Amino acid sequence: MGLFSQQTQAENRGNARFSYKKYYPIRKMIFHSFAEKFNSDMLIQDVANMMMFGDTQPATVSSVLPLTVIAYSDEMDAVVRLRFPDELAAQYDLKVGTRLVTSCVYAPNTYDNMAKDVFIGERYTGNYSDFIPIVQLFLAKKDDEIRSRTALFGEDVWARVEALGKAYVEQHPNLMRDGFAYFKK
């Protein structure tokens, strides 16, 4: 998918299977024109591959109204804040602090294209300049299995996500990405 690389070996491969049953209601929420819907449909296979082969990473709900999620990348030791349609909070019974997982893919680091909303941490590997996190719960099959993947991460990791997320929201309260931007390329 464009600049983003799927060629590296994910530490915890996503193994999340794309759900058309979940996709079509979201498609209705975020797109209005036939052209937008058609264009997003053309990206389904890319998104499905990202979910299957991407790197599983932790994420937490940072607010419900508006629905925002803090998504972490251990490669960047950083978070981004994602904005989603508010309806998803009720649909998935999300609360502030709900633990989620994402499938992440990364942009190679060329030292001149660091994402403007990624503030790298002290554990940054130096390999990438951006990441795209896909919240598995919103687009993958088998909700119970997806929710159980939060156990992949120890309490130290969740504490790191919480601390980075809190600092991100305090320092950049209006900075957030469209959580479904990967369907809008």
PDB file of N, CA and C in Angstrom, residues 17-109:
ATOM      1  N   ARG A  17      -8.684 -11.516  10.145  1.00  0.00           N
ATOM      2  CA  ARG A  17      -9.352 -11.692   8.852  1.00  0.00           C
ATOM      3  C   ARG A  17     -10.406 -10.614   8.641  1.00  0.00           C
ATOM      4  N   PHE A  18     -10.327  -9.953   7.513  1.00  0.00           N
ATOM      5  CA  PHE A  18     -11.226  -8.867   7.145  1.00  0.00           C
ATOM      6  C   PHE A  18     -12.677  -9.348   7.125  1.00  0.00           C
ATOM      7  N   SER A  19     -13.577  -8.514   7.662  1.00  0.00           N
ATOM      8  CA  SER A  19     -15.006  -8.837   7.704  1.00  0.00           C
ATOM      9  C   SER A  19     -15.796  -7.872   6.820  1.00  0.00           C
ATOM     10  N   TYR A  20     -16.364  -8.395   5.753  1.00  0.00           N
ATOM     11  CA  TYR A  20     -17.227  -7.578   4.898  1.00  0.00           C
ATOM     12  C   TYR A  20     -18.478  -7.168   5.669  1.00  0.00           C
ATOM     13  N   LYS A  21     -18.943  -8.031   6.564  1.00  0.00           N
ATOM     14  CA  LYS A  21     -20.134  -7.751   7.374  1.00  0.00           C
ATOM     15  C   LYS A  21     -19.928  -6.490   8.218  1.00  0.00           C
ATOM     16  N   LYS A  22     -18.722  -6.270   8.714  1.00  0.00           N
ATOM     17  CA  LYS A  22     -18.422  -5.067   9.484  1.00  0.00           C
ATOM     18  C   LYS A  22     -18.104  -3.881   8.573  1.00  0.00           C
ATOM     19  N   TYR A  23     -17.468  -4.158   7.457  1.00  0.00           N
ATOM     20  CA  TYR A  23     -17.033  -3.088   6.556  1.00  0.00           C
ATOM     21  C   TYR A  23     -18.210  -2.305   5.964  1.00  0.00           C
ATOM     22  N   TYR A  24     -19.228  -2.989   5.464  1.00  0.00           N
ATOM     23  CA  TYR A  24     -20.289  -2.280   4.742  1.00  0.00           C
ATOM     24  C   TYR A  24     -21.057  -1.264   5.593  1.00  0.00           C
ATOM     25  N   PRO A  25     -21.383  -1.543   6.851  1.00  0.00           N
ATOM     26  CA  PRO A  25     -22.004  -0.486   7.668  1.00  0.00           C
ATOM     27  C   PRO A  25     -21.064   0.713   7.906  1.00  0.00           C
ATOM     28  N   ILE A  26     -19.774   0.433   8.083  1.00  0.00           N
ATOM     29  CA  ILE A  26     -18.807   1.531   8.248  1.00  0.00           C
ATOM     30  C   ILE A  26     -18.725   2.344   6.973  1.00  0.00           C
ATOM     31  N   ARG A  27     -18.702   1.648   5.861  1.00  0.00           N
ATOM     32  CA  ARG A  27     -18.668   2.319   4.547  1.00  0.00           C
ATOM     33  C   ARG A  27     -19.835   3.295   4.419  1.00  0.00           C
ATOM     34  N   LYS A  28     -21.016   2.898   4.892  1.00  0.00           N
ATOM     35  CA  LYS A  28     -22.181   3.787   4.838  1.00  0.00           C
ATOM     36  C   LYS A  28     -22.008   4.988   5.760  1.00  0.00           C
ATOM     37  N   MET A  29     -21.324   4.794   6.897  1.00  0.00           N
ATOM     38  CA  MET A  29     -21.100   5.893   7.847  1.00  0.00           C
ATOM     39  C   MET A  29     -20.133   6.940   7.311  1.00  0.00           C
ATOM     40  N   ILE A  30     -19.116   6.503   6.596  1.00  0.00           N
ATOM     41  CA  ILE A  30     -18.033   7.435   6.256  1.00  0.00           C
ATOM     42  C   ILE A  30     -18.039   7.923   4.815  1.00  0.00           C
ATOM     43  N   PHE A  31     -18.807   7.293   3.952  1.00  0.00           N
ATOM     44  CA  PHE A  31     -18.850   7.712   2.544  1.00  0.00           C
ATOM     45  C   PHE A  31     -20.277   7.994   2.109  1.00  0.00           C
ATOM     46  N   HIS A  32     -20.412   8.966   1.229  1.00  0.00           N
ATOM     47  CA  HIS A  32     -21.741   9.325   0.758  1.00  0.00           C
ATOM     48  C   HIS A  32     -21.890   9.166  -0.748  1.00  0.00           C
ATOM     49  N   SER A  33     -20.838   9.379  -1.493  1.00  0.00           N
ATOM     50  CA  SER A  33     -20.946   9.292  -2.943  1.00  0.00           C
ATOM     51  C   SER A  33     -20.568   7.901  -3.429  1.00  0.00           C
ATOM     52  N   PHE A  34     -21.083   7.576  -4.589  1.00  0.00           N
ATOM     53  CA  PHE A  34     -20.749   6.299  -5.225  1.00  0.00           C
ATOM     54  C   PHE A  34     -19.245   6.213  -5.472  1.00  0.00           C
ATOM     55  N   ALA A  35     -18.635   7.291  -5.912  1.00  0.00           N
ATOM     56  CA  ALA A  35     -17.194   7.305  -6.219  1.00  0.00           C
ATOM     57  C   ALA A  35     -16.367   7.001  -4.970  1.00  0.00           C
ATOM     58  N   GLU A  36     -16.729   7.598  -3.832  1.00  0.00           N
ATOM     59  CA  GLU A  36     -16.004   7.338  -2.582  1.00  0.00           C
ATOM     60  C   GLU A  36     -16.126   5.866  -2.188  1.00  0.00           C
ATOM     61  N   LYS A  37     -17.341   5.336  -2.297  1.00  0.00           N
ATOM     62  CA  LYS A  37     -17.563   3.934  -1.943  1.00  0.00           C
ATOM     63  C   LYS A  37     -16.797   3.007  -2.879  1.00  0.00           C
ATOM     64  N   PHE A  38     -16.820   3.321  -4.155  1.00  0.00           N
ATOM     65  CA  PHE A  38     -16.096   2.514  -5.133  1.00  0.00           C
ATOM     66  C   PHE A  38     -14.600   2.535  -4.845  1.00  0.00           C
ATOM     67  N   ASN A  39     -14.057   3.713  -4.610  1.00  0.00           N
ATOM     68  CA  ASN A  39     -12.624   3.840  -4.322  1.00  0.00           C
ATOM     69  C   ASN A  39     -12.233   3.066  -3.067  1.00  0.00           C
ATOM     70  N   SER A  40     -13.058   3.132  -2.018  1.00  0.00           N
ATOM     71  CA  SER A  40     -12.732   2.386  -0.801  1.00  0.00           C
ATOM     72  C   SER A  40     -12.812   0.885  -1.054  1.00  0.00           C
ATOM     73  N   ASP A  41     -13.784   0.458  -1.857  1.00  0.00           N
ATOM     74  CA  ASP A  41     -13.898  -0.968  -2.180  1.00  0.00           C
ATOM     75  C   ASP A  41     -12.649  -1.480  -2.895  1.00  0.00           C
ATOM     76  N   MET A  42     -12.019  -0.612  -3.681  1.00  0.00           N
ATOM     77  CA  MET A  42     -10.813  -1.002  -4.406  1.00  0.00           C
ATOM     78  C   MET A  42      -9.622  -1.217  -3.467  1.00  0.00           C
ATOM     79  N   LEU A  43      -9.727  -0.724  -2.246  1.00  0.00           N
ATOM     80  CA  LEU A  43      -8.636  -0.850  -1.276  1.00  0.00           C
ATOM     81  C   LEU A  43      -8.833  -1.997  -0.285  1.00  0.00           C
ATOM     82  N   ILE A  44      -9.937  -2.710  -0.395  1.00  0.00           N
ATOM     83  CA  ILE A  44     -10.242  -3.775   0.559  1.00  0.00           C
ATOM     84  C   ILE A  44      -9.117  -4.802   0.646  1.00  0.00           C
ATOM     85  N   GLN A  45      -8.594  -5.254  -0.475  1.00  0.00           N
ATOM     86  CA  GLN A  45      -7.552  -6.288  -0.425  1.00  0.00           C
ATOM     87  C   GLN A  45      -6.292  -5.770   0.261  1.00  0.00           C
ATOM     88  N   ASP A  46      -5.931  -4.506   0.007  1.00  0.00           N
ATOM     89  CA  ASP A  46      -4.771  -3.922   0.691  1.00  0.00           C
ATOM     90  C   ASP A  46      -5.000  -3.890   2.199  1.00  0.00           C
ATOM     91  N   VAL A  47      -6.176  -3.439   2.603  1.00  0.00           N
ATOM     92  CA  VAL A  47      -6.490  -3.356   4.037  1.00  0.00           C
ATOM     93  C   VAL A  47      -6.525  -4.758   4.647  1.00  0.00           C
ATOM     94  N   ALA A  48      -7.114  -5.715   3.937  1.00  0.00           N
ATOM     95  CA  ALA A  48      -7.155  -7.104   4.434  1.00  0.00           C
ATOM     96  C   ALA A  48      -5.737  -7.641   4.630  1.00  0.00           C
ATOM     97  N   ASN A  49      -4.835  -7.357   3.703  1.00  0.00           N
ATOM     98  CA  ASN A  49      -3.441  -7.798   3.840  1.00  0.00           C
ATOM     99  C   ASN A  49      -2.764  -7.121   5.024  1.00  0.00           C
ATOM    100  N   MET A  50      -3.029  -5.842   5.211  1.00  0.00           N
ATOM    101  CA  MET A  50      -2.453  -5.117   6.334  1.00  0.00           C
ATOM    102  C   MET A  50      -2.922  -5.730   7.651  1.00  0.00           C
ATOM    103  N   MET A  51      -4.202  -6.099   7.711  1.00  0.00           N
ATOM    104  CA  MET A  51      -4.742  -6.693   8.933  1.00  0.00           C
ATOM    105  C   MET A  51      -4.161  -8.081   9.188  1.00  0.00           C
ATOM    106  N   MET A  52      -3.955  -8.829   8.141  1.00  0.00           N
ATOM    107  CA  MET A  52      -3.443 -10.192   8.279  1.00  0.00           C
ATOM    108  C   MET A  52      -1.946 -10.211   8.608  1.00  0.00           C
ATOM    109  N   PHE A  53      -1.173  -9.367   7.922  1.00  0.00           N
ATOM    110  CA  PHE A  53       0.286  -9.450   8.027  1.00  0.00           C
ATOM    111  C   PHE A  53       0.922  -8.318   8.829  1.00  0.00           C
ATOM    112  N   GLY A  54       0.126  -7.315   9.210  1.00  0.00           N
ATOM    113  CA  GLY A  54       0.667  -6.198   9.972  1.00  0.00           C
ATOM    114  C   GLY A  54       1.088  -6.616  11.370  1.00  0.00           C
ATOM    115  N   ASP A  55       1.760  -5.716  12.032  1.00  0.00           N
ATOM    116  CA  ASP A  55       2.296  -5.933  13.372  1.00  0.00           C
ATOM    117  C   ASP A  55       1.219  -5.617  14.410  1.00  0.00           C
ATOM    118  N   THR A  56       0.836  -6.596  15.228  1.00  0.00           N
ATOM    119  CA  THR A  56      -0.170  -6.371  16.266  1.00  0.00           C
ATOM    120  C   THR A  56       0.420  -5.479  17.357  1.00  0.00           C
ATOM    121  N   GLN A  57      -0.292  -4.396  17.653  1.00  0.00           N
ATOM    122  CA  GLN A  57       0.163  -3.424  18.634  1.00  0.00           C
ATOM    123  C   GLN A  57      -1.010  -3.025  19.532  1.00  0.00           C
ATOM    124  N   PRO A  58      -0.714  -2.535  20.741  1.00  0.00           N
ATOM    125  CA  PRO A  58      -1.779  -2.146  21.672  1.00  0.00           C
ATOM    126  C   PRO A  58      -2.371  -0.777  21.347  1.00  0.00           C
ATOM    127  N   ALA A  59      -3.611  -0.601  21.767  1.00  0.00           N
ATOM    128  CA  ALA A  59      -4.319   0.673  21.614  1.00  0.00           C
ATOM    129  C   ALA A  59      -5.344   0.778  22.735  1.00  0.00           C
ATOM    130  N   THR A  60      -5.728   2.005  23.070  1.00  0.00           N
ATOM    131  CA  THR A  60      -6.754   2.207  24.094  1.00  0.00           C
ATOM    132  C   THR A  60      -7.722   3.294  23.645  1.00  0.00           C
ATOM    133  N   VAL A  61      -8.930   3.212  24.136  1.00  0.00           N
ATOM    134  CA  VAL A  61      -9.925   4.247  23.875  1.00  0.00           C
ATOM    135  C   VAL A  61      -9.577   5.448  24.755  1.00  0.00           C
ATOM    136  N   SER A  62      -9.418   6.614  24.134  1.00  0.00           N
ATOM    137  CA  SER A  62      -9.071   7.811  24.919  1.00  0.00           C
ATOM    138  C   SER A  62     -10.288   8.684  25.199  1.00  0.00           C
ATOM    139  N   SER A  63     -11.309   8.619  24.358  1.00  0.00           N
ATOM    140  CA  SER A  63     -12.578   9.291  24.643  1.00  0.00           C
ATOM    141  C   SER A  63     -13.673   8.603  23.843  1.00  0.00           C
ATOM    142  N   VAL A  64     -14.907   8.761  24.316  1.00  0.00           N
ATOM    143  CA  VAL A  64     -16.049   8.121  23.658  1.00  0.00           C
ATOM    144  C   VAL A  64     -16.833   9.130  22.820  1.00  0.00           C
ATOM    145  N   LEU A  65     -16.943  10.358  23.290  1.00  0.00           N
ATOM    146  CA  LEU A  65     -17.600  11.432  22.532  1.00  0.00           C
ATOM    147  C   LEU A  65     -16.663  12.626  22.478  1.00  0.00           C
ATOM    148  N   PRO A  66     -15.929  12.838  21.439  1.00  0.00           N
ATOM    149  CA  PRO A  66     -15.873  12.022  20.228  1.00  0.00           C
ATOM    150  C   PRO A  66     -15.099  10.724  20.476  1.00  0.00           C
ATOM    151  N   LEU A  67     -15.357   9.718  19.636  1.00  0.00           N
ATOM    152  CA  LEU A  67     -14.650   8.451  19.775  1.00  0.00           C
ATOM    153  C   LEU A  67     -13.237   8.612  19.231  1.00  0.00           C
ATOM    154  N   THR A  68     -12.273   8.526  20.137  1.00  0.00           N
ATOM    155  CA  THR A  68     -10.868   8.555  19.733  1.00  0.00           C
ATOM    156  C   THR A  68     -10.133   7.393  20.379  1.00  0.00           C
ATOM    157  N   VAL A  69      -9.129   6.907  19.671  1.00  0.00           N
ATOM    158  CA  VAL A  69      -8.320   5.780  20.111  1.00  0.00           C
ATOM    159  C   VAL A  69      -6.857   6.186  20.041  1.00  0.00           C
ATOM    160  N   ILE A  70      -6.115   5.855  21.076  1.00  0.00           N
ATOM    161  CA  ILE A  70      -4.666   6.042  21.090  1.00  0.00           C
ATOM    162  C   ILE A  70      -4.047   4.729  20.621  1.00  0.00           C
ATOM    163  N   ALA A  71      -3.302   4.772  19.509  1.00  0.00           N
ATOM    164  CA  ALA A  71      -2.662   3.579  18.962  1.00  0.00           C
ATOM    165  C   ALA A  71      -1.149   3.708  19.104  1.00  0.00           C
ATOM    166  N   TYR A  72      -0.523   2.668  19.614  1.00  0.00           N
ATOM    167  CA  TYR A  72       0.907   2.656  19.914  1.00  0.00           C
ATOM    168  C   TYR A  72       1.677   1.858  18.871  1.00  0.00           C
ATOM    169  N   SER A  73       2.937   2.220  18.670  1.00  0.00           N
ATOM    170  CA  SER A  73       3.874   1.438  17.873  1.00  0.00           C
ATOM    171  C   SER A  73       5.163   1.279  18.666  1.00  0.00           C
ATOM    172  N   ASP A  74       5.560   0.051  18.933  1.00  0.00           N
ATOM    173  CA  ASP A  74       6.829  -0.149  19.641  1.00  0.00           C
ATOM    174  C   ASP A  74       8.021   0.185  18.752  1.00  0.00           C
ATOM    175  N   GLU A  75       7.867   0.075  17.443  1.00  0.00           N
ATOM    176  CA  GLU A  75       8.940   0.438  16.518  1.00  0.00           C
ATOM    177  C   GLU A  75       9.277   1.931  16.614  1.00  0.00           C
ATOM    178  N   MET A  76       8.253   2.747  16.845  1.00  0.00           N
ATOM    179  CA  MET A  76       8.440   4.192  16.911  1.00  0.00           C
ATOM    180  C   MET A  76       8.440   4.686  18.352  1.00  0.00           C
ATOM    181  N   ASP A  77       8.056   3.791  19.264  1.00  0.00           N
ATOM    182  CA  ASP A  77       7.869   4.157  20.669  1.00  0.00           C
ATOM    183  C   ASP A  77       7.045   5.446  20.735  1.00  0.00           C
ATOM    184  N   ALA A  78       5.940   5.404  20.030  1.00  0.00           N
ATOM    185  CA  ALA A  78       5.099   6.594  19.893  1.00  0.00           C
ATOM    186  C   ALA A  78       3.648   6.174  19.701  1.00  0.00           C
ATOM    187  N   VAL A  79       2.777   7.148  19.886  1.00  0.00           N
ATOM    188  CA  VAL A  79       1.346   6.935  19.662  1.00  0.00           C
ATOM    189  C   VAL A  79       0.829   7.940  18.637  1.00  0.00           C
ATOM    190  N   VAL A  80      -0.312   7.597  18.065  1.00  0.00           N
ATOM    191  CA  VAL A  80      -1.108   8.545  17.288  1.00  0.00           C
ATOM    192  C   VAL A  80      -2.524   8.452  17.830  1.00  0.00           C
ATOM    193  N   ARG A  81      -3.258   9.522  17.651  1.00  0.00           N
ATOM    194  CA  ARG A  81      -4.654   9.550  18.100  1.00  0.00           C
ATOM    195  C   ARG A  81      -5.538   9.452  16.863  1.00  0.00           C
ATOM    196  N   LEU A  82      -6.462   8.508  16.892  1.00  0.00           N
ATOM    197  CA  LEU A  82      -7.342   8.218  15.765  1.00  0.00           C
ATOM    198  C   LEU A  82      -8.776   8.610  16.093  1.00  0.00           C
ATOM    199  N   ARG A  83      -9.448   9.229  15.144  1.00  0.00           N
ATOM    200  CA  ARG A  83     -10.850   9.640  15.298  1.00  0.00           C
ATOM    201  C   ARG A  83     -11.734   8.705  14.495  1.00  0.00           C
ATOM    202  N   PHE A  84     -12.794   8.198  15.142  1.00  0.00           N
ATOM    203  CA  PHE A  84     -13.731   7.271  14.508  1.00  0.00           C
ATOM    204  C   PHE A  84     -15.164   7.774  14.666  1.00  0.00           C
ATOM    205  N   PRO A  85     -16.086   7.257  13.850  1.00  0.00           N
ATOM    206  CA  PRO A  85     -17.500   7.606  14.036  1.00  0.00           C
ATOM    207  C   PRO A  85     -17.962   7.217  15.444  1.00  0.00           C
ATOM    208  N   ASP A  86     -18.661   8.130  16.091  1.00  0.00           N
ATOM    209  CA  ASP A  86     -19.105   7.922  17.472  1.00  0.00           C
ATOM    210  C   ASP A  86     -19.985   6.685  17.640  1.00  0.00           C
ATOM    211  N   GLU A  87     -20.717   6.301  16.608  1.00  0.00           N
ATOM    212  CA  GLU A  87     -21.612   5.147  16.683  1.00  0.00           C
ATOM    213  C   GLU A  87     -20.883   3.862  17.074  1.00  0.00           C
ATOM    214  N   LEU A  88     -19.607   3.786  16.746  1.00  0.00           N
ATOM    215  CA  LEU A  88     -18.847   2.564  17.041  1.00  0.00           C
ATOM    216  C   LEU A  88     -18.655   2.349  18.539  1.00  0.00           C
ATOM    217  N   ALA A  89     -18.656   3.428  19.317  1.00  0.00           N
ATOM    218  CA  ALA A  89     -18.492   3.291  20.773  1.00  0.00           C
ATOM    219  C   ALA A  89     -19.631   2.469  21.367  1.00  0.00           C
ATOM    220  N   ALA A  90     -20.853   2.783  21.009  1.00  0.00           N
ATOM    221  CA  ALA A  90     -21.996   2.033  21.520  1.00  0.00           C
ATOM    222  C   ALA A  90     -22.032   0.623  20.934  1.00  0.00           C
ATOM    223  N   GLN A  91     -21.740   0.518  19.658  1.00  0.00           N
ATOM    224  CA  GLN A  91     -21.779  -0.784  18.986  1.00  0.00           C
ATOM    225  C   GLN A  91     -20.849  -1.800  19.649  1.00  0.00           C
ATOM    226  N   TYR A  92     -19.684  -1.349  20.094  1.00  0.00           N
ATOM    227  CA  TYR A  92     -18.702  -2.254  20.696  1.00  0.00           C
ATOM    228  C   TYR A  92     -18.564  -2.070  22.199  1.00  0.00           C
ATOM    229  N   ASP A  93     -19.489  -1.340  22.812  1.00  0.00           N
ATOM    230  CA  ASP A  93     -19.489  -1.116  24.258  1.00  0.00           C
ATOM    231  C   ASP A  93     -18.128  -0.612  24.747  1.00  0.00           C
ATOM    232  N   LEU A  94     -17.629   0.417  24.064  1.00  0.00           N
ATOM    233  CA  LEU A  94     -16.321   0.973  24.400  1.00  0.00           C
ATOM    234  C   LEU A  94     -16.440   2.022  25.486  1.00  0.00           C
ATOM    235  N   LYS A  95     -15.476   2.026  26.355  1.00  0.00           N
ATOM    236  CA  LYS A  95     -15.370   3.003  27.442  1.00  0.00           C
ATOM    237  C   LYS A  95     -13.967   3.590  27.396  1.00  0.00           C
ATOM    238  N   VAL A  96     -13.772   4.731  28.040  1.00  0.00           N
ATOM    239  CA  VAL A  96     -12.430   5.287  28.154  1.00  0.00           C
ATOM    240  C   VAL A  96     -11.558   4.242  28.853  1.00  0.00           C
ATOM    241  N   GLY A  97     -10.420   3.935  28.248  1.00  0.00           N
ATOM    242  CA  GLY A  97      -9.507   2.944  28.803  1.00  0.00           C
ATOM    243  C   GLY A  97      -9.671   1.543  28.239  1.00  0.00           C
ATOM    244  N   THR A  98     -10.733   1.286  27.465  1.00  0.00           N
ATOM    245  CA  THR A  98     -10.898  -0.036  26.864  1.00  0.00           C
ATOM    246  C   THR A  98      -9.647  -0.378  26.064  1.00  0.00           C
ATOM    247  N   ARG A  99      -9.147  -1.572  26.295  1.00  0.00           N
ATOM    248  CA  ARG A  99      -7.960  -2.030  25.581  1.00  0.00           C
ATOM    249  C   ARG A  99      -8.344  -2.668  24.246  1.00  0.00           C
ATOM    250  N   LEU A 100      -7.590  -2.306  23.227  1.00  0.00           N
ATOM    251  CA  LEU A 100      -7.806  -2.797  21.868  1.00  0.00           C
ATOM    252  C   LEU A 100      -6.465  -3.221  21.290  1.00  0.00           C
ATOM    253  N   VAL A 101      -6.501  -3.824  20.110  1.00  0.00           N
ATOM    254  CA  VAL A 101      -5.275  -4.093  19.363  1.00  0.00           C
ATOM    255  C   VAL A 101      -5.439  -3.579  17.940  1.00  0.00           C
ATOM    256  N   THR A 102      -4.301  -3.254  17.346  1.00  0.00           N
ATOM    257  CA  THR A 102      -4.277  -2.802  15.956  1.00  0.00           C
ATOM    258  C   THR A 102      -3.345  -3.700  15.160  1.00  0.00           C
ATOM    259  N   SER A 103      -3.514  -3.672  13.852  1.00  0.00           N
ATOM    260  CA  SER A 103      -2.531  -4.221  12.919  1.00  0.00           C
ATOM    261  C   SER A 103      -1.845  -3.008  12.317  1.00  0.00           C
ATOM    262  N   CYS A 104      -0.528  -2.931  12.472  1.00  0.00           N
ATOM    263  CA  CYS A 104       0.224  -1.760  11.994  1.00  0.00           C
ATOM    264  C   CYS A 104       1.121  -2.124  10.819  1.00  0.00           C
ATOM    265  N   VAL A 105       1.179  -1.207   9.869  1.00  0.00           N
ATOM    266  CA  VAL A 105       2.190  -1.253   8.822  1.00  0.00           C
ATOM    267  C   VAL A 105       2.954   0.055   8.893  1.00  0.00           C
ATOM    268  N   TYR A 106       4.178   0.031   8.358  1.00  0.00           N
ATOM    269  CA  TYR A 106       5.121   1.118   8.580  1.00  0.00           C
ATOM    270  C   TYR A 106       5.647   1.706   7.274  1.00  0.00           C
ATOM    271  N   ALA A 107       5.996   2.984   7.326  1.00  0.00           N
ATOM    272  CA  ALA A 107       6.668   3.653   6.214  1.00  0.00           C
ATOM    273  C   ALA A 107       8.161   3.627   6.496  1.00  0.00           C
ATOM    274  N   PRO A 108       8.964   3.208   5.514  1.00  0.00           N
ATOM    275  CA  PRO A 108      10.414   3.190   5.725  1.00  0.00           C
ATOM    276  C   PRO A 108      10.938   4.588   6.038  1.00  0.00           C
ATOM    277  N   ASN A 109      11.969   4.647   6.858  1.00  0.00           N
ATOM    278  CA  ASN A 109      12.544   5.931   7.253  1.00  0.00           C
ATOM    279  C   ASN A 109      13.545   6.400   6.203  1.00  0.00           C
TER     280      ASN A 109
END
